[in-house]
Short mmCIF file of C-alpha atoms in Angstrom, two decimals:
data_model
loop_
_atom_site.label_atom_id
_atom_site.label_comp_id
_atom_site.label_asym_id
_atom_site.label_seq_id
_atom_site.Cartn_x
_atom_site.Cartn_y
_atom_site.Cartn_z
CA MET A 1 -8.87 18.86 -11.41
CA LEU A 2 -6.48 16.81 -9.22
CA LYS A 3 -4.98 17.22 -5.76
CA ILE A 4 -2.58 15.19 -3.67
CA SER A 5 -4.45 12.37 -1.95
CA HIS A 6 -1.62 10.96 0.09
CA ILE A 7 2.13 10.82 0.45
CA GLN A 8 3.81 7.44 0.67
CA CYS A 9 6.65 6.91 3.10
CA ARG A 10 8.75 3.77 3.06
CA VAL A 11 9.90 2.60 6.49
CA ASN A 12 12.31 -0.16 7.44
CA ASN A 13 10.18 -1.45 10.31
CA ILE A 14 6.44 -0.67 10.30
CA LYS A 15 5.89 -1.56 13.96
CA LYS A 16 8.72 0.74 15.09
CA ALA A 17 7.57 3.52 12.76
CA VAL A 18 4.00 3.33 14.11
CA SER A 19 5.32 3.38 17.68
CA ASP A 20 7.59 6.35 16.94
CA PHE A 21 4.79 8.37 15.33
CA GLU A 22 2.42 7.56 18.19
CA LYS A 23 5.06 8.65 20.72
CA ALA A 24 5.35 11.90 18.76
CA GLY A 25 1.62 12.48 19.31
CA PHE A 26 0.12 11.27 16.03
CA HIS A 27 -2.90 8.99 15.81
CA VAL A 28 -1.89 6.11 13.53
CA GLU A 29 -4.41 3.72 11.95
CA TRP A 30 -3.15 0.32 10.89
CA GLY A 31 -3.95 -0.67 7.29
CA ARG A 32 -4.93 -4.19 8.37
CA ASN A 33 -4.59 -6.31 11.48
CA PRO A 34 -1.52 -4.89 13.29
CA LYS A 35 -0.18 -8.42 13.77
CA ASN A 36 0.69 -8.74 10.07
CA SER A 37 0.03 -5.36 8.46
CA LEU A 38 2.80 -3.78 6.42
CA ASN A 39 1.14 -0.37 6.19
CA ALA A 40 -0.44 2.28 8.38
CA PHE A 41 -2.04 5.69 7.86
CA ILE A 42 -1.75 9.07 9.54
CA TRP A 43 -4.81 11.19 8.85
CA PHE A 44 -4.92 14.96 9.27
CA GLU A 45 -7.95 17.24 9.70
CA GLN A 46 -7.51 18.40 6.13
CA GLY A 47 -5.23 17.82 3.21
CA PRO A 48 -3.29 14.71 2.20
CA PHE A 49 -2.72 11.80 4.56
CA LEU A 50 0.53 9.92 5.09
CA GLU A 51 0.85 6.22 4.30
CA LEU A 52 3.69 4.40 6.02
CA PHE A 53 4.65 1.09 4.47
CA GLU A 54 7.32 -1.56 4.80
CA MET A 55 8.73 -3.55 1.89
CA LYS A 56 10.01 -6.98 2.92
CA ARG A 57 12.94 -8.42 0.96
CA PHE A 58 10.91 -11.42 -0.30
CA MET A 59 8.48 -8.98 -1.92
CA SER A 60 10.93 -8.15 -4.73
CA ALA A 61 9.88 -11.39 -6.47
CA ILE A 62 6.33 -10.06 -6.70
CA SER A 63 7.31 -7.40 -9.27
CA PHE A 64 7.24 -9.85 -12.20
CA PRO A 65 3.67 -11.14 -11.62
CA LEU A 66 2.54 -7.57 -10.88
CA GLY A 67 3.90 -6.58 -14.27
CA ILE A 68 1.98 -9.36 -15.99
CA ILE A 69 -1.29 -8.58 -14.21
CA TYR A 70 -1.14 -4.78 -13.94
CA GLY A 71 1.38 -3.75 -16.58
CA LYS A 72 4.92 -2.51 -16.95
CA SER A 73 4.37 0.71 -14.97
CA MET A 74 3.28 -1.22 -11.87
CA ARG A 75 6.28 -3.54 -12.14
CA GLU A 76 8.65 -0.58 -12.49
CA ARG A 77 7.10 1.27 -9.57
CA TRP A 78 7.32 -1.81 -7.34
CA GLN A 79 10.98 -2.31 -8.31
CA LYS A 80 11.67 1.36 -7.53
CA TRP A 81 10.03 1.05 -4.12
CA MET A 82 12.11 -2.04 -3.33
CA VAL A 83 15.43 -0.22 -3.69
CA GLN A 84 14.47 3.11 -2.15
CA ARG A 85 15.73 4.01 1.29
CA GLU A 86 13.47 4.88 4.17
CA GLY A 87 11.63 8.16 3.61
CA LEU A 88 9.08 9.86 1.37
CA ILE A 89 9.13 8.05 -1.97
CA ASP A 90 5.86 8.58 -3.82
CA PHE A 91 2.49 10.31 -3.82
CA ALA A 92 -1.01 9.74 -5.14
CA LEU A 93 -3.49 12.13 -6.72
CA GLU A 94 -7.27 12.21 -6.53
CA GLY A 95 -10.06 14.26 -8.03
CA TYR A 96 -10.35 17.71 -6.48
CA GLU A 97 -14.14 17.71 -6.45
CA GLU A 98 -15.89 15.14 -4.27
CA ASP A 99 -17.87 13.61 -7.16
CA ILE A 100 -14.73 13.20 -9.27
CA ALA A 101 -12.88 11.62 -6.32
CA LYS A 102 -15.37 8.76 -6.11
CA GLN A 103 -14.01 5.40 -7.20
CA GLU A 104 -16.73 4.88 -9.80
CA ASN A 105 -15.56 8.06 -11.60
CA LEU A 106 -11.93 6.96 -11.85
CA ASN A 107 -12.21 6.06 -15.54
CA LEU A 108 -13.42 9.62 -16.26
CA VAL A 109 -10.38 11.07 -14.47
CA LYS A 110 -8.13 8.65 -16.36
CA ARG A 111 -9.60 9.73 -19.72
CA LYS A 112 -9.05 13.40 -18.83
CA ILE A 113 -5.44 12.68 -17.91
CA ASN A 114 -4.97 10.75 -21.17
CA ASN A 115 -6.50 13.68 -23.12
CA LEU A 116 -3.72 15.87 -21.70
CA GLY A 117 -1.22 13.57 -23.40
CA ILE A 118 -0.20 11.71 -20.24
CA GLY A 119 -0.08 7.95 -20.59
CA THR A 120 -1.58 5.81 -17.85
CA SER A 121 -2.01 2.19 -16.89
CA LYS A 122 -5.41 0.59 -16.80
CA VAL A 123 -7.53 1.24 -13.70
CA LEU A 124 -6.54 -1.13 -10.90
CA ASN A 125 -8.97 -1.97 -8.12
CA GLY A 126 -8.07 -3.18 -4.66
CA ARG A 127 -9.47 -3.70 -1.21
CA ARG A 128 -8.29 -4.08 2.34
CA LYS A 129 -9.90 -4.98 5.64
CA LYS A 130 -9.35 -2.48 8.44
CA PRO A 131 -8.68 -3.78 11.97
CA SER A 132 -12.31 -2.84 12.76
CA GLY A 133 -13.46 -5.36 10.12
CA GLU A 134 -14.64 -2.67 7.70
CA VAL A 135 -13.72 -3.42 4.09
CA VAL A 136 -12.26 -0.48 2.19
CA THR A 137 -12.24 -0.55 -1.60
CA TYR A 138 -10.12 1.70 -3.76
CA GLY A 139 -9.04 2.14 -7.32
CA PHE A 140 -6.01 3.73 -8.92
CA PHE A 141 -3.99 4.00 -12.09
CA LEU A 142 -0.34 4.76 -12.68
CA SER A 143 1.32 7.23 -14.98
CA ILE A 144 3.39 5.63 -17.70
CA THR A 145 6.80 7.16 -18.26
#
């Protein structure tokens, strides 16, 4: 039913990480305008992609409002990310079948996960603007431990 969508890699300096990966021969796509983006993506022909992201020190204060808006699991995940060292720190799952992987079917996937006895947060929706100007929307939910 689910497969790994992407692997999340915390980096200390996003601009340096992007430069290093590009020098190693990877094509890296910035998450937003490179001038102020704190994340970037490395896509492969198949399988999961890699998300590089930087956590700035001032961002630790954001965990409390995130917890109020999105719940305890989001606050705890954010706090975990803040103290982790550089490297692979998390992953995301998506529906294995194309129809299930669509954002509008996320509540169905969530219900199936809940029916397996796994607690989850509510569905969270987000968006970002790529450097090309294209707006990308996405949705996700977190497991509750």
